[in-house]
Amino acid sequence: MSLKDHLLARIAQDGPMSVADYMAECLLHPTHGYYTTRDPLGAQGDFITAPEISQMFGELIGLSLAQSWLDQGHPDHFVLAELGPGRGTLMADMLRATARVPGFLDAAEVVLVEASPALRDIQAQTLKEFKPRWIDSAADLPEAPLFLVANEFFDALPIRQFLRDGNGWRERLIGLEGDALAWGLGPQGEQVALKDRLDDTRDGELVELCAAAIPIITVVAGRIGTHGGAGLIVDYGDWHSLGDTFQALQTHERTDPLALPGQADLTAHVDFEPLALATRAAGCAHSRLTPQGVFLERLGIATRAQALAAPLGGSELEALVAAHRRLTHPEEMGNLFKVLGLYPTPSSPPPGLEP
């Protein structure tokens, strides 16, 4: 039975499903899920992330966290963690760059939060010299100083969508139209989680909620607030959710999210405001939300690009220039992607960010 057949049978039996349930099935189904069955990254996959574009991204992320480690008294044991590490490219670049920081790698325990068996195998090869340890969820993070990065992790967490209807909301659901998946709406009703959104939305506007993000950010913020450390959350999105951002990518092109369940990457823009509020509630400070391009320029990406460019020429130089532009230019990833920093209340935010 294909995943589509499984979904059709489930909906026929149980009724229309939320976007969150649909995303969870499509991405994480044990035998047909997108992340459980393939490596989706890179030119041969369906999308490409910042670490795959250039080593500069991971190097600067690593050095920002290493400076926070130094600023907090360089604890002699800490957890260096990544949520959703992809192929391990980002962590490998971080570790290479921070090898020059005396004592950093000796004190670091590399921990990867990864659900995909296929990607764990790739990460094991990429990072074999650093002996990483895998855990299934953020809840399993050790009670220790935590220096963590999450790049394009929160955008893949399941969301629910709600359409404003008068003084209430109707949930956007996925049902059946013959033997095809189709959009529909649930009954009108109150939504406690959206009570404050009646003040800043109009009839017919759509708001997205990502309940799955809150327990994760709460654990991360709790570790950092209690034991010290720093976190860098990098993702596309903004401070306040408004509008339909649910999308599917296949071979680097957008496609209908309902057309090929399990065969396309499903994501939604990250609403950073609830992440920041949960961070505060967990006793941890957060930085000002900062565009990725600004963050990287503050960390010296232009200087690093010049150093890498010095021995290059021809197509190699052109590729480096294009990578720098793609990561930082406002019309590419520079403004769409944002960075939120987490840090203990008495400390300063990681370099590149403001309180």
CSV table of C-alpha atoms in Angstrom, one decimal:
chain,number,residue,atom,x,y,z
A,1,MET,CA,0.0,0.0,0.0
A,2,SER,CA,1.4,3.4,-1.0
A,3,LEU,CA,1.3,6.3,1.5
A,4,LYS,CA,-1.4,8.0,-0.6
A,5,ASP,CA,-3.6,4.8,-0.3
A,6,HIS,CA,-2.9,4.7,3.5
A,7,LEU,CA,-4.0,8.4,3.8
A,8,LEU,CA,-7.1,7.9,1.7
A,9,ALA,CA,-8.1,4.9,3.9
A,10,ARG,CA,-7.4,6.7,7.1
A,11,ILE,CA,-9.5,9.7,6.1
A,12,ALA,CA,-12.3,7.5,4.8
A,13,GLN,CA,-12.4,5.8,8.2
A,14,ASP,CA,-11.6,8.7,10.6
A,15,GLY,CA,-12.6,11.8,8.7
A,16,PRO,CA,-10.6,14.8,7.5
A,17,MET,CA,-7.1,15.2,9.0
A,18,SER,CA,-5.3,18.4,10.2
A,19,VAL,CA,-2.3,19.7,8.3
A,20,ALA,CA,-0.1,18.7,11.3
A,21,ASP,CA,-1.2,15.0,11.0
A,22,TYR,CA,-0.7,15.1,7.3
A,23,MET,CA,2.8,16.5,7.6
A,24,ALA,CA,3.7,13.9,10.3
A,25,GLU,CA,2.5,11.1,8.1
A,26,CYS,CA,4.3,12.4,5.0
A,27,LEU,CA,7.6,13.2,6.6
A,28,LEU,CA,7.9,10.5,9.3
A,29,HIS,CA,5.8,7.5,8.3
A,30,PRO,CA,8.1,4.5,9.3
A,31,THR,CA,8.1,2.9,5.8
A,32,HIS,CA,6.9,5.7,3.4
A,33,GLY,CA,8.0,8.9,5.2
A,34,TYR,CA,10.0,11.4,3.3
A,35,TYR,CA,12.7,11.7,5.9
A,36,THR,CA,12.8,8.1,6.9
A,37,THR,CA,13.4,6.8,3.4
A,38,ARG,CA,15.9,9.1,1.7
A,39,ASP,CA,18.6,11.8,1.8
A,40,PRO,CA,16.7,14.9,0.6
A,41,LEU,CA,19.6,17.3,0.5
A,42,GLY,CA,21.9,18.8,-2.1
A,43,ALA,CA,21.8,19.0,-5.9
A,44,GLN,CA,20.6,15.5,-6.3
A,45,GLY,CA,17.9,15.9,-3.6
A,46,ASP,CA,14.9,18.2,-3.3
A,47,PHE,CA,16.4,21.2,-1.5
A,48,ILE,CA,19.7,22.7,-0.5
A,49,THR,CA,20.5,24.2,2.9
A,50,ALA,CA,23.1,26.9,3.9
A,51,PRO,CA,25.8,24.5,5.0
A,52,GLU,CA,25.6,22.7,1.6
A,53,ILE,CA,26.0,26.1,-0.1
A,54,SER,CA,29.3,27.1,1.5
A,55,GLN,CA,31.6,26.1,4.3
A,56,MET,CA,31.6,29.7,5.5
A,57,PHE,CA,28.2,29.3,7.1
A,58,GLY,CA,29.1,26.5,9.5
A,59,GLU,CA,32.5,28.0,10.2
A,60,LEU,CA,31.0,31.2,11.4
A,61,ILE,CA,28.2,29.5,13.4
A,62,GLY,CA,30.8,27.4,15.1
A,63,LEU,CA,33.0,30.4,16.0
A,64,SER,CA,30.1,32.3,17.3
A,65,LEU,CA,29.2,29.5,19.7
A,66,ALA,CA,32.9,29.0,20.6
A,67,GLN,CA,33.2,32.7,21.6
A,68,SER,CA,30.1,32.3,23.8
A,69,TRP,CA,31.9,29.3,25.4
A,70,LEU,CA,34.9,31.5,26.1
A,71,ASP,CA,32.8,34.3,27.4
A,72,GLN,CA,31.1,32.0,29.9
A,73,GLY,CA,34.3,30.8,31.4
A,74,HIS,CA,35.1,27.9,29.0
A,75,PRO,CA,33.4,25.0,31.0
A,76,ASP,CA,35.6,21.9,30.8
A,77,HIS,CA,32.6,19.8,29.7
A,78,PHE,CA,29.7,20.8,27.5
A,79,VAL,CA,27.3,19.4,25.0
A,80,LEU,CA,27.7,20.6,21.4
A,81,ALA,CA,24.4,19.7,19.8
A,82,GLU,CA,22.5,20.1,16.5
A,83,LEU,CA,18.8,19.6,15.9
A,84,GLY,CA,18.2,17.9,12.6
A,85,PRO,CA,21.8,17.7,11.4
A,86,GLY,CA,21.1,16.7,7.7
A,87,ARG,CA,24.3,15.2,6.3
A,88,GLY,CA,26.4,16.4,9.2
A,89,THR,CA,28.0,19.1,7.0
A,90,LEU,CA,27.2,22.0,9.3
A,91,MET,CA,28.6,20.2,12.4
A,92,ALA,CA,31.7,19.1,10.4
A,93,ASP,CA,32.4,22.7,9.4
A,94,MET,CA,31.8,23.9,13.0
A,95,LEU,CA,34.2,21.4,14.4
A,96,ARG,CA,36.9,22.2,11.8
A,97,ALA,CA,36.7,25.9,12.5
A,98,THR,CA,36.6,25.6,16.3
A,99,ALA,CA,39.6,23.2,16.3
A,100,ARG,CA,41.7,26.4,16.5
A,101,VAL,CA,40.0,27.5,19.7
A,102,PRO,CA,42.2,26.0,22.5
A,103,GLY,CA,40.4,23.5,24.6
A,104,PHE,CA,37.0,23.7,22.8
A,105,LEU,CA,36.9,20.3,21.1
A,106,ASP,CA,38.5,18.6,24.2
A,107,ALA,CA,35.6,19.8,26.2
A,108,ALA,CA,32.8,19.1,23.7
A,109,GLU,CA,30.5,16.1,23.6
A,110,VAL,CA,28.9,16.1,20.1
A,111,VAL,CA,25.2,15.1,20.3
A,112,LEU,CA,22.9,14.9,17.3
A,113,VAL,CA,19.1,15.0,17.5
A,114,GLU,CA,18.1,13.0,14.4
A,115,ALA,CA,15.0,10.9,13.7
A,116,SER,CA,16.0,9.6,10.2
A,117,PRO,CA,17.9,6.3,10.0
A,118,ALA,CA,19.1,7.2,6.5
A,119,LEU,CA,20.5,10.5,7.6
A,120,ARG,CA,22.1,9.0,10.7
A,121,ASP,CA,24.1,6.7,8.5
A,122,ILE,CA,25.4,9.6,6.5
A,123,GLN,CA,26.2,11.7,9.6
A,124,ALA,CA,28.1,8.7,11.0
A,125,GLN,CA,30.4,8.8,8.0
A,126,THR,CA,30.8,12.6,7.9
A,127,LEU,CA,31.6,12.9,11.6
A,128,LYS,CA,33.2,9.6,12.4
A,129,GLU,CA,36.5,11.1,13.7
A,130,PHE,CA,34.4,13.1,16.3
A,131,LYS,CA,32.5,10.1,17.7
A,132,PRO,CA,29.0,11.8,17.8
A,133,ARG,CA,26.2,10.4,19.9
A,134,TRP,CA,22.6,10.3,18.6
A,135,ILE,CA,19.5,10.9,20.5
A,136,ASP,CA,15.9,10.7,19.4
A,137,SER,CA,14.5,14.0,20.8
A,138,ALA,CA,15.5,17.2,22.5
A,139,ALA,CA,14.1,15.9,25.7
A,140,ASP,CA,17.1,13.5,25.8
A,141,LEU,CA,19.6,16.3,25.8
A,142,PRO,CA,22.0,15.9,28.8
A,143,GLU,CA,21.8,18.1,31.9
A,144,ALA,CA,24.9,20.1,31.1
A,145,PRO,CA,26.0,23.4,29.5
A,146,LEU,CA,24.5,23.3,26.0
A,147,PHE,CA,25.8,25.0,22.9
A,148,LEU,CA,23.3,24.2,20.2
A,149,VAL,CA,22.4,25.0,16.6
A,150,ALA,CA,19.2,24.3,14.8
A,151,ASN,CA,19.3,25.2,11.1
A,152,GLU,CA,16.1,24.6,9.1
A,153,PHE,CA,14.8,22.4,11.8
A,154,PHE,CA,11.7,24.1,13.1
A,155,ASP,CA,10.3,24.7,9.5
A,156,ALA,CA,9.7,21.0,9.1
A,157,LEU,CA,7.7,20.5,12.3
A,158,PRO,CA,3.9,19.9,11.8
A,159,ILE,CA,1.7,22.9,11.8
A,160,ARG,CA,-2.1,23.5,12.0
A,161,GLN,CA,-3.8,26.2,10.0
A,162,PHE,CA,-6.8,28.2,11.1
A,163,LEU,CA,-9.0,30.6,9.1
A,164,ARG,CA,-10.6,33.5,10.9
A,165,ASP,CA,-14.4,33.3,10.8
A,166,GLY,CA,-16.0,36.2,12.6
A,167,ASN,CA,-15.0,36.0,16.2
A,168,GLY,CA,-14.0,32.3,15.9
A,169,TRP,CA,-11.8,30.0,13.7
A,170,ARG,CA,-12.2,27.2,11.3
A,171,GLU,CA,-9.4,24.7,10.9
A,172,ARG,CA,-8.1,24.0,7.5
A,173,LEU,CA,-8.3,20.2,7.0
A,174,ILE,CA,-7.4,17.6,4.4
A,175,GLY,CA,-10.3,15.3,3.2
A,176,LEU,CA,-11.4,13.4,0.2
A,177,GLU,CA,-12.7,14.4,-3.2
A,178,GLY,CA,-13.3,11.1,-5.0
A,179,ASP,CA,-10.0,9.2,-4.9
A,180,ALA,CA,-8.0,12.4,-4.4
A,181,LEU,CA,-6.9,14.4,-1.4
A,182,ALA,CA,-8.6,17.8,-1.1
A,183,TRP,CA,-8.7,20.8,1.1
A,184,GLY,CA,-11.7,21.6,3.3
A,185,LEU,CA,-12.6,23.5,6.5
A,186,GLY,CA,-13.8,22.3,9.9
A,187,PRO,CA,-16.6,23.8,11.9
A,188,GLN,CA,-16.4,27.3,13.4
A,189,GLY,CA,-15.3,27.5,17.0
A,190,GLU,CA,-13.0,29.1,19.6
A,191,GLN,CA,-9.3,28.4,19.7
A,192,VAL,CA,-7.7,29.1,23.1
A,193,ALA,CA,-4.3,29.3,21.5
A,194,LEU,CA,-5.5,32.0,19.1
A,195,LYS,CA,-7.4,34.1,21.5
A,196,ASP,CA,-4.9,37.0,21.3
A,197,ARG,CA,-4.9,36.8,17.4
A,198,LEU,CA,-8.5,38.1,17.2
A,199,ASP,CA,-6.9,41.6,17.8
A,200,ASP,CA,-4.6,41.6,14.9
A,201,THR,CA,-6.4,39.5,12.2
A,202,ARG,CA,-9.4,40.1,9.9
A,203,ASP,CA,-12.1,37.9,8.7
A,204,GLY,CA,-10.8,35.4,6.2
A,205,GLU,CA,-7.1,35.6,7.2
A,206,LEU,CA,-5.1,32.5,8.0
A,207,VAL,CA,-2.9,31.8,11.0
A,208,GLU,CA,-0.5,28.9,11.5
A,209,LEU,CA,0.3,27.2,14.8
A,210,CYS,CA,3.2,24.9,15.5
A,211,ALA,CA,2.5,23.3,18.9
A,212,ALA,CA,5.3,20.7,18.4
A,213,ALA,CA,7.9,23.5,18.6
A,214,ILE,CA,7.1,24.6,22.1
A,215,PRO,CA,8.2,21.5,24.1
A,216,ILE,CA,11.5,21.4,22.1
A,217,ILE,CA,12.4,25.1,22.5
A,218,THR,CA,11.4,24.8,26.2
A,219,VAL,CA,13.9,21.9,26.8
A,220,VAL,CA,16.7,23.7,25.0
A,221,ALA,CA,16.1,27.0,26.8
A,222,GLY,CA,15.8,25.2,30.1
A,223,ARG,CA,19.2,23.5,29.7
A,224,ILE,CA,20.8,26.8,28.7
A,225,GLY,CA,19.1,28.8,31.4
A,226,THR,CA,20.0,26.3,34.1
A,227,HIS,CA,23.5,25.1,33.1
A,228,GLY,CA,24.8,27.8,30.7
A,229,GLY,CA,25.5,27.7,27.0
A,230,ALA,CA,24.0,29.3,23.9
A,231,GLY,CA,21.7,28.4,21.1
A,232,LEU,CA,21.4,29.6,17.5
A,233,ILE,CA,18.0,29.0,15.8
A,234,VAL,CA,18.3,29.7,12.0
A,235,ASP,CA,15.2,29.3,9.8
A,236,TYR,CA,13.0,31.1,7.3
A,237,GLY,CA,10.1,32.9,8.8
A,238,ASP,CA,9.3,36.0,10.8
A,239,TRP,CA,8.1,37.3,14.2
A,240,HIS,CA,4.4,36.9,13.6
A,241,SER,CA,2.5,34.2,11.7
A,242,LEU,CA,0.0,35.5,9.1
A,243,GLY,CA,-1.0,33.8,5.8
A,244,ASP,CA,-0.6,30.4,4.2
A,245,THR,CA,3.1,29.4,4.1
A,246,PHE,CA,2.7,25.6,3.9
A,247,GLN,CA,4.7,24.4,0.9
A,248,ALA,CA,6.1,21.3,-0.8
A,249,LEU,CA,9.5,21.1,-2.6
A,250,GLN,CA,10.5,18.4,-5.1
A,251,THR,CA,13.8,18.5,-7.1
A,252,HIS,CA,14.2,22.2,-6.0
A,253,GLU,CA,10.8,23.2,-7.4
A,254,ARG,CA,7.5,24.0,-5.6
A,255,THR,CA,4.8,21.5,-6.1
A,256,ASP,CA,1.2,20.8,-4.8
A,257,PRO,CA,1.6,19.7,-1.2
A,258,LEU,CA,-1.3,17.1,-1.7
A,259,ALA,CA,0.0,15.7,-5.0
A,260,LEU,CA,2.7,13.4,-3.9
A,261,PRO,CA,2.5,12.5,-0.2
A,262,GLY,CA,5.8,11.1,1.1
A,263,GLN,CA,7.7,12.1,-2.1
A,264,ALA,CA,8.2,15.9,-1.5
A,265,ASP,CA,9.6,17.9,1.4
A,266,LEU,CA,6.9,19.7,3.4
A,267,THR,CA,7.7,22.9,5.4
A,268,ALA,CA,6.1,26.1,6.7
A,269,HIS,CA,7.6,29.4,7.7
A,270,VAL,CA,8.6,29.6,11.3
A,271,ASP,CA,6.7,31.9,13.7
A,272,PHE,CA,9.5,33.1,15.9
A,273,GLU,CA,7.4,34.9,18.4
A,274,PRO,CA,6.0,31.9,20.3
A,275,LEU,CA,9.6,30.4,20.4
A,276,ALA,CA,10.9,33.6,22.0
A,277,LEU,CA,8.0,33.7,24.5
A,278,ALA,CA,8.6,30.0,25.5
A,279,THR,CA,12.3,30.8,25.8
A,280,ARG,CA,11.6,33.5,28.4
A,281,ALA,CA,9.1,31.3,30.2
A,282,ALA,CA,11.9,28.6,30.6
A,283,GLY,CA,14.2,31.2,32.3
A,284,CYS,CA,16.4,31.9,29.3
A,285,ALA,CA,17.1,35.1,27.5
A,286,HIS,CA,16.8,35.5,23.7
A,287,SER,CA,18.4,37.9,21.2
A,288,ARG,CA,16.7,40.3,18.8
A,289,LEU,CA,15.5,38.4,15.7
A,290,THR,CA,18.1,39.2,13.1
A,291,PRO,CA,18.2,38.6,9.3
A,292,GLN,CA,20.7,35.9,8.4
A,293,GLY,CA,22.6,38.2,6.1
A,294,VAL,CA,23.2,40.8,8.8
A,295,PHE,CA,24.2,38.1,11.3
A,296,LEU,CA,26.8,36.6,8.9
A,297,GLU,CA,28.2,40.0,7.9
A,298,ARG,CA,28.7,40.9,11.6
A,299,LEU,CA,30.6,37.7,12.0
A,300,GLY,CA,33.0,38.6,9.2
A,301,ILE,CA,31.8,36.5,6.2
A,302,ALA,CA,33.1,39.1,3.7
A,303,THR,CA,36.6,38.8,5.2
A,304,ARG,CA,36.4,35.0,5.2
A,305,ALA,CA,35.2,35.0,1.6
A,306,GLN,CA,38.1,37.2,0.6
A,307,ALA,CA,40.6,34.8,2.3
A,308,LEU,CA,39.0,31.8,0.5
A,309,ALA,CA,39.0,33.6,-2.8
A,310,ALA,CA,42.7,34.6,-2.8
A,311,PRO,CA,44.0,31.3,-4.4
A,312,LEU,CA,40.9,30.8,-6.7
A,313,GLY,CA,40.1,31.8,-10.2
A,314,GLY,CA,37.6,31.1,-13.0
A,315,SER,CA,34.6,29.0,-12.1
A,316,GLU,CA,35.8,28.3,-8.5
A,317,LEU,CA,35.9,32.0,-7.8
A,318,GLU,CA,32.5,32.6,-9.4
A,319,ALA,CA,31.0,29.8,-7.3
A,320,LEU,CA,32.4,31.3,-4.1
A,321,VAL,CA,31.1,34.8,-5.0
A,322,ALA,CA,27.7,33.2,-5.8
A,323,ALA,CA,27.6,31.4,-2.5
A,324,HIS,CA,28.4,34.5,-0.5
A,325,ARG,CA,25.6,36.3,-2.3
A,326,ARG,CA,23.1,33.5,-1.8
A,327,LEU,CA,23.8,33.4,1.9
A,328,THR,CA,23.7,37.1,2.6
A,329,HIS,CA,21.9,39.1,-0.1
A,330,PRO,CA,18.5,40.5,0.9
A,331,GLU,CA,16.9,39.1,-2.3
A,332,GLU,CA,18.2,35.6,-1.6
A,333,MET,CA,18.6,34.0,1.8
A,334,GLY,CA,19.8,37.1,3.6
A,335,ASN,CA,16.4,38.5,4.6
A,336,LEU,CA,14.1,35.5,4.3
A,337,PHE,CA,16.1,33.6,6.9
A,338,LYS,CA,16.3,34.8,10.5
A,339,VAL,CA,18.5,34.0,13.5
A,340,LEU,CA,17.3,33.9,17.1
A,341,GLY,CA,19.9,33.5,19.8
A,342,LEU,CA,19.4,31.9,23.2
A,343,TYR,CA,21.7,32.6,26.2
A,344,PRO,CA,21.6,32.6,30.0
A,345,THR,CA,20.1,35.8,31.5
A,346,PRO,CA,23.4,37.2,33.0
A,347,SER,CA,25.4,36.7,29.8
A,348,SER,CA,25.5,38.4,26.4
A,349,PRO,CA,23.9,37.0,23.2
A,350,PRO,CA,26.2,35.0,20.9
A,351,PRO,CA,28.4,37.2,18.7
A,352,GLY,CA,26.5,38.5,15.6
A,353,LEU,CA,23.3,39.2,17.6
A,354,GLU,CA,21.9,41.9,19.9
A,355,PRO,CA,20.0,41.6,23.2
